[in-house]
Amino acid sequence: MHKISKLAVLTSGGDAPGMNPCIRSVVRTAIYNGLEVVGIRRGYQGLIEDDMYVMEARSVSNILNLGGTILKTARCLPFRTDEGMETSYQNLKKRGVDALVVIGGDGTFTGALRFSQKYPDIAVMGVPGTIDNDLYGSTYTLGFDTATNTVIEAIDKIRDTADAHDRLFFIEVMGRDSGAIALRAGISCGAEAILLPEKEMAIENLIENLKAGQYNKKSSSIVIVAEGDKHGGAYDIAKLVQKEVKFYDVKVTILGHLQRGGSPSAFDRVLGSRLGFAAVNALISGKSQMMVGLQANYIKLTSIEEALNQHEFKLEEDLMQMAEILSI
Ligand code: ATP
C-alpha cells in the first residue's frame, strides 16, 4: 500500500460556501494523523505556478463561518494541456507531496482524474464542492444548501412586493445544466412554476398555469427560471408571457452572483467537515481516484470515473409533481 506523508489541498472551479470548513477539516485531520500539509492557491493555476504554502492547524482558525475559499479558486486552461500537467507534477514532486485533495465540481474532477491516471504515484481524492448539486455519488454537494437558502431569502422578499402590487415575477437562479437550486427554491417559496434545463415546459402551458392562478384569486405569481432553461433567460420568457398575461404587472429579477456568497449554513459546515475528514482518512488508507460523498446520511466513496460518467442530474419527477400540486 502506498503510504502518504505530505498532502496538498486546493479548491477549483466556482466557489461554494462550505469550502472553508472543508479545508479546515482536511488540514486538521491530516496534521492529527502526522501528515504535513500544503495549501495550493487558486486551484490548478497555483499548482502550475507553484503557488503553495505550508499549512498548520492555526492556518485554518476562524474560517468555519466564512463563505468563499481562503485558498482562492480559479478556472485554469493550461491544466488541460500535457505541459501544464507535467509542470504541476514536478512542482508536487519537488515539495515531496504524495497526495492531493481537490474540492470542486465536475470540471475539477475531470482534471484530477486525468492527472492521477498520468501520475499514479500522487494519490487523488475529490470532494464535491459546487452549488449545482450535480455530482453522482453525493446526495448533496457542498454549497448547495447555503445557496438554496440564499435564494429562498431573496425570493421571500420579492414575494412581499409581488403580493403588494399584483405582480408576476420571473426570477432567474443559477443552474446552467442543473435545476437543483430552482426546484428546491420553488418548493420552498411556493413558486407558481419552475422552469428547469432538464424538463422543457411549453410556454402555452405556463400561460395556462398563470391564468388559472389568477382565476383562483392569486394576488401574485412567481416563476423560477434556472439559467440553463431552454427558452433562454428570464427576460426572454417574460417577454413571451407578457403579451398573453395582461392581469399582472410583469417584472424580472436575476439573482446572479449573490447566490454564491455568504456564510455557510449549519448543514454545509457539517458536510464540509465530514467530507474533508473522510477524504484524508481515505487517502491514509491507500485509496485514490475516488470521491467522498454523502449517501443516506453516511459518507461513502465513489470512483471519480463513475461520478463523472453518471454525473447528469436526474430530475426528481416526484418533487416536480408535488410542487405543481401544492401551488394550485
Ligand atoms: P463548478 O461546476 O462549480 O463551476 P467545476 O469544477 O466544474 O466547478 P470548471 O471550471 O468546469 O469548474 O473546472 C475547474 C477546472 O478544472 C478548470 O478550470 C480546469 O483547470 C480543470 N479542468 C476541467 N476540465 C478539464 C480537463 N478535461 N482536463 C484537465 N483539466 C480540466
Short mmCIF file of C-alpha atoms and ligand atoms in Angstrom, two decimals:
data_model
loop_
_atom_site.label_atom_id
_atom_site.label_comp_id
_atom_site.label_asym_id
_atom_site.label_seq_id
_atom_site.Cartn_x
_atom_site.Cartn_y
_atom_site.Cartn_z
CA MET A 1 0.00 0.00 0.00
CA HIS A 2 1.21 3.47 -0.93
CA LYS A 3 1.78 5.26 2.41
CA ILE A 4 1.38 9.01 2.20
CA SER A 5 3.33 11.62 4.16
CA LYS A 6 2.58 15.01 2.64
CA LEU A 7 -0.78 16.18 1.43
CA ALA A 8 -1.78 19.17 -0.70
CA VAL A 9 -5.27 20.70 -0.88
CA LEU A 10 -6.86 23.02 -3.44
CA THR A 11 -10.25 24.48 -4.34
CA SER A 12 -11.14 24.82 -8.01
CA GLY A 13 -13.94 25.92 -10.35
CA GLY A 14 -16.78 28.01 -8.93
CA ASP A 15 -16.52 28.79 -5.22
CA ALA A 16 -19.11 27.26 -2.92
CA PRO A 17 -20.00 28.05 0.71
CA GLY A 18 -18.64 25.21 2.83
CA MET A 19 -15.27 25.05 1.10
CA ASN A 20 -13.62 26.73 4.09
CA PRO A 21 -14.99 24.28 6.69
CA CYS A 22 -13.78 21.53 4.39
CA ILE A 23 -10.27 23.00 4.08
CA ARG A 24 -10.13 23.31 7.87
CA SER A 25 -11.15 19.71 8.24
CA VAL A 26 -8.63 18.45 5.68
CA VAL A 27 -5.76 20.39 7.28
CA ARG A 28 -6.52 19.38 10.85
CA THR A 29 -7.31 15.74 10.10
CA ALA A 30 -4.04 15.43 8.19
CA ILE A 31 -2.00 17.09 10.93
CA TYR A 32 -3.68 14.96 13.59
CA ASN A 33 -2.53 11.91 11.62
CA GLY A 34 1.07 13.13 11.39
CA LEU A 35 0.96 14.35 7.80
CA GLU A 36 2.42 17.59 6.51
CA VAL A 37 0.02 19.85 4.64
CA VAL A 38 0.46 22.27 1.78
CA GLY A 39 -2.28 24.67 0.62
CA ILE A 40 -2.39 25.45 -3.10
CA ARG A 41 -3.70 28.89 -4.05
CA ARG A 42 -6.11 29.42 -7.00
CA GLY A 43 -6.74 25.80 -7.85
CA TYR A 44 -4.82 24.24 -10.74
CA GLN A 45 -3.40 27.68 -11.60
CA GLY A 46 -1.47 27.71 -8.34
CA LEU A 47 -0.39 24.14 -8.91
CA ILE A 48 1.18 25.08 -12.24
CA GLU A 49 2.70 28.28 -10.84
CA ASP A 50 3.94 26.58 -7.67
CA ASP A 51 1.88 28.99 -5.58
CA MET A 52 1.70 26.91 -2.41
CA TYR A 53 2.32 27.34 1.30
CA VAL A 54 2.74 25.15 4.34
CA MET A 55 -0.42 24.98 6.43
CA GLU A 56 -0.59 24.47 10.18
CA ALA A 57 -3.57 23.81 12.43
CA ARG A 58 -3.70 27.58 13.15
CA SER A 59 -3.72 28.43 9.42
CA VAL A 60 -7.39 27.49 9.40
CA SER A 61 -8.53 29.23 12.59
CA ASN A 62 -11.82 31.13 12.43
CA ILE A 63 -12.75 30.20 8.88
CA LEU A 64 -15.74 27.91 9.56
CA ASN A 65 -18.11 30.85 9.17
CA LEU A 66 -16.56 32.32 6.02
CA GLY A 67 -18.02 31.98 2.52
CA GLY A 68 -15.74 31.70 -0.50
CA THR A 69 -12.44 29.92 -0.03
CA ILE A 70 -9.29 31.08 1.80
CA LEU A 71 -7.24 29.18 -0.81
CA LYS A 72 -8.96 31.13 -3.60
CA THR A 73 -10.14 29.40 -6.71
CA ALA A 74 -9.71 29.76 -10.46
CA ARG A 75 -10.55 28.30 -13.83
CA CYS A 76 -7.27 27.26 -15.41
CA LEU A 77 -6.93 26.46 -19.11
CA PRO A 78 -3.23 25.40 -19.08
CA PHE A 79 -4.03 22.49 -16.75
CA ARG A 80 -5.88 20.89 -19.66
CA THR A 81 -2.59 20.53 -21.54
CA ASP A 82 0.08 17.82 -21.10
CA GLU A 83 2.70 20.51 -20.38
CA GLY A 84 0.54 22.05 -17.67
CA MET A 85 0.06 18.67 -16.02
CA GLU A 86 3.78 17.84 -16.21
CA THR A 87 4.72 21.17 -14.58
CA SER A 88 2.14 20.53 -11.87
CA TYR A 89 3.54 17.07 -11.24
CA GLN A 90 7.11 18.37 -11.00
CA ASN A 91 6.01 21.06 -8.54
CA LEU A 92 4.39 18.48 -6.28
CA LYS A 93 7.37 16.09 -6.50
CA LYS A 94 9.79 18.92 -5.70
CA ARG A 95 7.89 19.54 -2.47
CA GLY A 96 7.53 15.85 -1.64
CA VAL A 97 3.73 15.92 -1.93
CA ASP A 98 2.27 12.47 -2.48
CA ALA A 99 -1.46 13.07 -2.01
CA LEU A 100 -3.87 15.70 -3.31
CA VAL A 101 -7.36 16.69 -2.16
CA VAL A 102 -9.33 18.60 -4.80
CA ILE A 103 -12.52 20.40 -3.79
CA GLY A 104 -14.67 21.37 -6.78
CA GLY A 105 -17.19 20.29 -9.40
CA ASP A 106 -17.18 18.02 -12.41
CA GLY A 107 -14.54 20.03 -14.33
CA THR A 108 -12.21 19.84 -11.34
CA PHE A 109 -12.77 16.09 -11.11
CA THR A 110 -12.14 15.58 -14.82
CA GLY A 111 -8.77 17.32 -14.43
CA ALA A 112 -7.96 15.39 -11.25
CA LEU A 113 -8.73 12.04 -12.85
CA ARG A 114 -6.62 12.74 -15.94
CA PHE A 115 -3.77 13.93 -13.74
CA SER A 116 -3.90 10.93 -11.49
CA GLN A 117 -4.07 8.49 -14.42
CA LYS A 118 -0.93 10.11 -15.85
CA TYR A 119 0.87 10.26 -12.49
CA PRO A 120 -0.49 7.47 -10.29
CA ASP A 121 2.19 7.99 -7.62
CA ILE A 122 0.20 11.05 -6.44
CA ALA A 123 -2.97 9.80 -4.76
CA VAL A 124 -6.01 11.95 -5.51
CA MET A 125 -9.25 12.36 -3.56
CA GLY A 126 -12.19 14.50 -4.73
CA VAL A 127 -14.63 16.45 -2.55
CA PRO A 128 -17.85 17.53 -4.31
CA GLY A 129 -17.83 21.29 -3.78
CA THR A 130 -20.32 23.01 -6.09
CA ILE A 131 -23.60 24.82 -5.54
CA ASP A 132 -25.05 22.96 -8.56
CA ASN A 133 -25.68 19.66 -6.73
CA ASP A 134 -24.99 17.79 -9.95
CA LEU A 135 -22.48 15.11 -8.99
CA TYR A 136 -23.38 11.46 -8.88
CA GLY A 137 -22.29 9.80 -5.63
CA SER A 138 -23.38 12.54 -3.23
CA THR A 139 -26.99 13.35 -2.50
CA TYR A 140 -25.85 16.85 -1.62
CA THR A 141 -22.78 18.73 -2.76
CA LEU A 142 -21.03 21.31 -0.65
CA GLY A 143 -22.59 24.77 -1.00
CA PHE A 144 -25.93 23.69 -2.41
CA ASP A 145 -27.79 24.08 0.88
CA THR A 146 -26.42 27.56 1.58
CA ALA A 147 -27.02 28.74 -1.98
CA THR A 148 -30.60 27.47 -1.90
CA ASN A 149 -31.22 29.22 1.42
CA THR A 150 -29.81 32.45 -0.01
CA VAL A 151 -32.16 32.15 -2.97
CA ILE A 152 -35.13 31.49 -0.69
CA GLU A 153 -34.37 34.53 1.43
CA ALA A 154 -34.29 36.72 -1.69
CA ILE A 155 -37.49 35.25 -3.16
CA ASP A 156 -39.39 35.71 0.11
CA LYS A 157 -38.62 39.42 -0.11
CA ILE A 158 -39.66 39.56 -3.74
CA ARG A 159 -42.93 37.79 -2.86
CA ASP A 160 -43.78 40.61 -0.45
CA THR A 161 -43.59 43.25 -3.14
CA ALA A 162 -45.16 40.96 -5.77
CA ASP A 163 -48.15 40.49 -3.49
CA ALA A 164 -48.48 44.17 -2.66
CA HIS A 165 -48.63 45.14 -6.34
CA ASP A 166 -50.36 42.16 -8.02
CA ARG A 167 -47.20 41.35 -9.88
CA LEU A 168 -45.81 38.41 -11.76
CA PHE A 169 -42.09 37.95 -11.14
CA PHE A 170 -39.71 35.89 -13.22
CA ILE A 171 -36.72 35.11 -11.04
CA GLU A 172 -33.61 33.65 -12.62
CA VAL A 173 -31.42 31.46 -10.43
CA MET A 174 -28.12 29.70 -11.07
CA GLY A 175 -28.01 26.31 -12.80
CA ARG A 176 -26.73 26.07 -16.37
CA ASP A 177 -27.19 22.30 -16.53
CA SER A 178 -28.88 21.57 -13.25
CA GLY A 179 -32.27 22.68 -11.97
CA ALA A 180 -31.49 21.56 -8.42
CA ILE A 181 -31.49 25.05 -6.87
CA ALA A 182 -34.56 26.12 -8.88
CA LEU A 183 -36.56 23.08 -7.83
CA ARG A 184 -35.76 23.28 -4.10
CA ALA A 185 -36.25 27.05 -4.06
CA GLY A 186 -39.51 26.66 -5.99
CA ILE A 187 -40.92 24.22 -3.45
CA SER A 188 -39.71 26.32 -0.52
CA CYS A 189 -41.19 29.56 -1.83
CA GLY A 190 -44.39 28.17 -3.37
CA ALA A 191 -43.47 29.20 -6.90
CA GLU A 192 -46.33 29.04 -9.38
CA ALA A 193 -43.99 27.49 -11.95
CA ILE A 194 -40.42 26.21 -12.09
CA LEU A 195 -38.52 26.13 -15.37
CA LEU A 196 -35.53 23.78 -15.48
CA PRO A 197 -32.94 22.71 -18.04
CA GLU A 198 -33.89 19.06 -17.54
CA LYS A 199 -37.54 19.45 -18.49
CA GLU A 200 -38.95 21.75 -21.11
CA MET A 201 -42.25 23.39 -20.23
CA ALA A 202 -44.28 24.71 -23.19
CA ILE A 203 -44.89 28.46 -22.90
CA GLU A 204 -48.61 27.81 -23.59
CA ASN A 205 -48.76 25.58 -20.50
CA LEU A 206 -47.02 28.19 -18.42
CA ILE A 207 -49.51 30.83 -19.56
CA GLU A 208 -52.42 28.47 -18.77
CA ASN A 209 -50.99 27.92 -15.27
CA LEU A 210 -50.70 31.63 -14.65
CA LYS A 211 -54.23 32.28 -15.92
CA ALA A 212 -55.55 29.53 -13.66
CA GLY A 213 -53.75 31.14 -10.74
CA GLN A 214 -55.36 34.48 -11.43
CA TYR A 215 -58.79 32.80 -11.80
CA ASN A 216 -58.15 31.17 -8.42
CA LYS A 217 -57.62 34.64 -6.90
CA LYS A 218 -53.83 34.58 -6.57
CA SER A 219 -52.63 38.09 -5.89
CA SER A 220 -49.13 37.44 -7.19
CA SER A 221 -47.21 34.81 -9.07
CA ILE A 222 -43.60 33.76 -9.03
CA VAL A 223 -41.92 31.79 -11.79
CA ILE A 224 -38.44 30.48 -11.08
CA VAL A 225 -36.21 30.08 -14.11
CA ALA A 226 -32.93 28.14 -13.93
CA GLU A 227 -30.40 29.97 -16.09
CA GLY A 228 -29.99 26.92 -18.35
CA ASP A 229 -33.67 26.71 -19.28
CA LYS A 230 -34.13 26.03 -22.99
CA HIS A 231 -36.34 29.10 -23.62
CA GLY A 232 -33.46 31.42 -22.76
CA GLY A 233 -33.14 33.60 -19.70
CA ALA A 234 -35.88 35.03 -17.50
CA TYR A 235 -36.08 38.21 -19.64
CA ASP A 236 -36.82 36.19 -22.81
CA ILE A 237 -39.53 34.17 -21.11
CA ALA A 238 -41.07 37.24 -19.51
CA LYS A 239 -41.36 38.84 -22.97
CA LEU A 240 -43.13 35.78 -24.37
CA VAL A 241 -45.56 35.63 -21.46
CA GLN A 242 -46.27 39.34 -21.05
CA LYS A 243 -48.23 39.52 -24.32
CA GLU A 244 -50.74 36.98 -23.01
CA VAL A 245 -50.91 37.78 -19.33
CA LYS A 246 -52.36 41.26 -19.01
CA PHE A 247 -53.73 40.95 -15.49
CA TYR A 248 -50.30 41.08 -13.83
CA ASP A 249 -47.58 43.70 -13.98
CA VAL A 250 -44.60 41.57 -15.14
CA LYS A 251 -41.14 42.04 -13.57
CA VAL A 252 -37.83 40.19 -13.84
CA THR A 253 -35.09 39.67 -11.25
CA ILE A 254 -31.77 37.96 -11.94
CA LEU A 255 -30.31 36.86 -8.63
CA GLY A 256 -26.81 36.39 -10.08
CA HIS A 257 -23.67 36.06 -8.02
CA LEU A 258 -25.21 36.81 -4.65
CA GLN A 259 -26.18 33.14 -4.73
CA ARG A 260 -22.58 32.00 -4.33
CA GLY A 261 -21.52 34.03 -1.33
CA GLY A 262 -22.37 34.17 2.32
CA SER A 263 -21.64 32.32 5.49
CA PRO A 264 -22.14 28.55 5.07
CA SER A 265 -25.27 27.05 6.62
CA ALA A 266 -25.00 24.59 9.52
CA PHE A 267 -25.63 21.82 7.01
CA ASP A 268 -22.73 22.89 4.78
CA ARG A 269 -20.39 23.38 7.74
CA VAL A 270 -21.08 19.87 8.97
CA LEU A 271 -20.97 18.40 5.46
CA GLY A 272 -17.68 20.18 4.66
CA SER A 273 -16.18 18.92 7.92
CA ARG A 274 -17.34 15.36 7.29
CA LEU A 275 -16.21 15.27 3.67
CA GLY A 276 -12.77 16.73 4.47
CA PHE A 277 -12.29 14.30 7.35
CA ALA A 278 -13.31 11.34 5.19
CA ALA A 279 -11.14 12.45 2.26
CA VAL A 280 -7.97 12.47 4.36
CA ASN A 281 -8.81 9.17 6.04
CA ALA A 282 -9.46 7.56 2.65
CA LEU A 283 -6.07 8.74 1.39
CA ILE A 284 -4.38 7.43 4.54
CA SER A 285 -5.99 4.04 3.97
CA GLY A 286 -4.46 3.92 0.49
CA LYS A 287 -7.40 4.98 -1.69
CA SER A 288 -7.01 7.14 -4.79
CA GLN A 289 -9.08 8.41 -7.74
CA MET A 290 -12.18 8.40 -5.54
CA MET A 291 -14.72 10.99 -4.46
CA VAL A 292 -16.17 11.24 -0.95
CA GLY A 293 -19.91 11.84 -0.88
CA LEU A 294 -22.99 11.80 1.30
CA GLN A 295 -25.35 8.87 0.72
CA ALA A 296 -28.28 8.16 3.06
CA ASN A 297 -26.51 10.30 5.67
CA TYR A 298 -23.33 8.20 5.56
CA ILE A 299 -20.08 9.17 3.88
CA LYS A 300 -19.37 6.80 1.01
CA LEU A 301 -16.66 6.57 -1.64
CA THR A 302 -17.42 6.56 -5.37
CA SER A 303 -14.77 6.32 -8.08
CA ILE A 304 -14.27 9.69 -9.77
CA GLU A 305 -14.81 7.95 -13.09
CA GLU A 306 -18.25 6.76 -12.04
CA ALA A 307 -19.16 10.13 -10.51
CA LEU A 308 -18.32 11.80 -13.82
CA ASN A 309 -19.94 9.25 -16.12
CA GLN A 310 -23.20 9.29 -14.22
CA HIS A 311 -23.00 12.94 -13.37
CA GLU A 312 -26.18 14.09 -15.11
CA PHE A 313 -28.61 15.45 -12.59
CA LYS A 314 -31.67 13.25 -12.65
CA LEU A 315 -34.78 15.35 -12.41
CA GLU A 316 -36.76 14.42 -9.35
CA GLU A 317 -40.13 14.00 -11.09
CA ASP A 318 -41.91 13.35 -7.79
CA LEU A 319 -40.78 16.70 -6.40
CA MET A 320 -41.73 18.45 -9.61
CA GLN A 321 -45.24 16.97 -9.49
CA MET A 322 -45.63 17.84 -5.83
CA ALA A 323 -44.55 21.43 -6.49
CA GLU A 324 -47.20 21.74 -9.21
CA ILE A 325 -49.96 20.36 -7.00
CA LEU A 326 -49.03 22.46 -3.98
CA SER A 327 -49.08 25.68 -5.99
CA ILE A 328 -52.69 25.44 -7.25
P1 ATP B 1 -18.39 24.39 -10.95
O1 ATP B 1 -19.29 23.37 -11.58
O2 ATP B 1 -18.82 24.75 -9.58
O3 ATP B 1 -18.14 25.59 -11.79
P2 ATP B 1 -16.10 22.90 -11.81
O4 ATP B 1 -15.04 22.19 -11.07
O5 ATP B 1 -16.96 22.08 -12.72
O6 ATP B 1 -16.94 23.69 -10.74
P3 ATP B 1 -14.76 24.06 -14.11
O7 ATP B 1 -14.39 25.46 -14.41
O8 ATP B 1 -15.57 23.31 -15.09
O9 ATP B 1 -15.44 24.09 -12.67
O10 ATP B 1 -13.41 23.22 -13.88
C1 ATP B 1 -12.41 23.68 -13.00
C2 ATP B 1 -11.04 23.47 -13.61
O11 ATP B 1 -10.80 22.06 -13.80
C3 ATP B 1 -10.83 24.07 -14.98
O12 ATP B 1 -10.57 25.45 -14.92
C4 ATP B 1 -9.61 23.28 -15.44
O13 ATP B 1 -8.42 23.80 -14.87
C5 ATP B 1 -9.87 21.89 -14.86
N1 ATP B 1 -10.41 21.03 -15.90
C6 ATP B 1 -11.67 20.98 -16.39
N2 ATP B 1 -11.78 20.08 -17.38
C7 ATP B 1 -10.54 19.55 -17.55
C8 ATP B 1 -9.98 18.58 -18.43
N3 ATP B 1 -10.71 17.95 -19.36
N4 ATP B 1 -8.66 18.28 -18.29
C9 ATP B 1 -7.91 18.90 -17.37
N5 ATP B 1 -8.37 19.83 -16.52
C10 ATP B 1 -9.67 20.16 -16.60
#
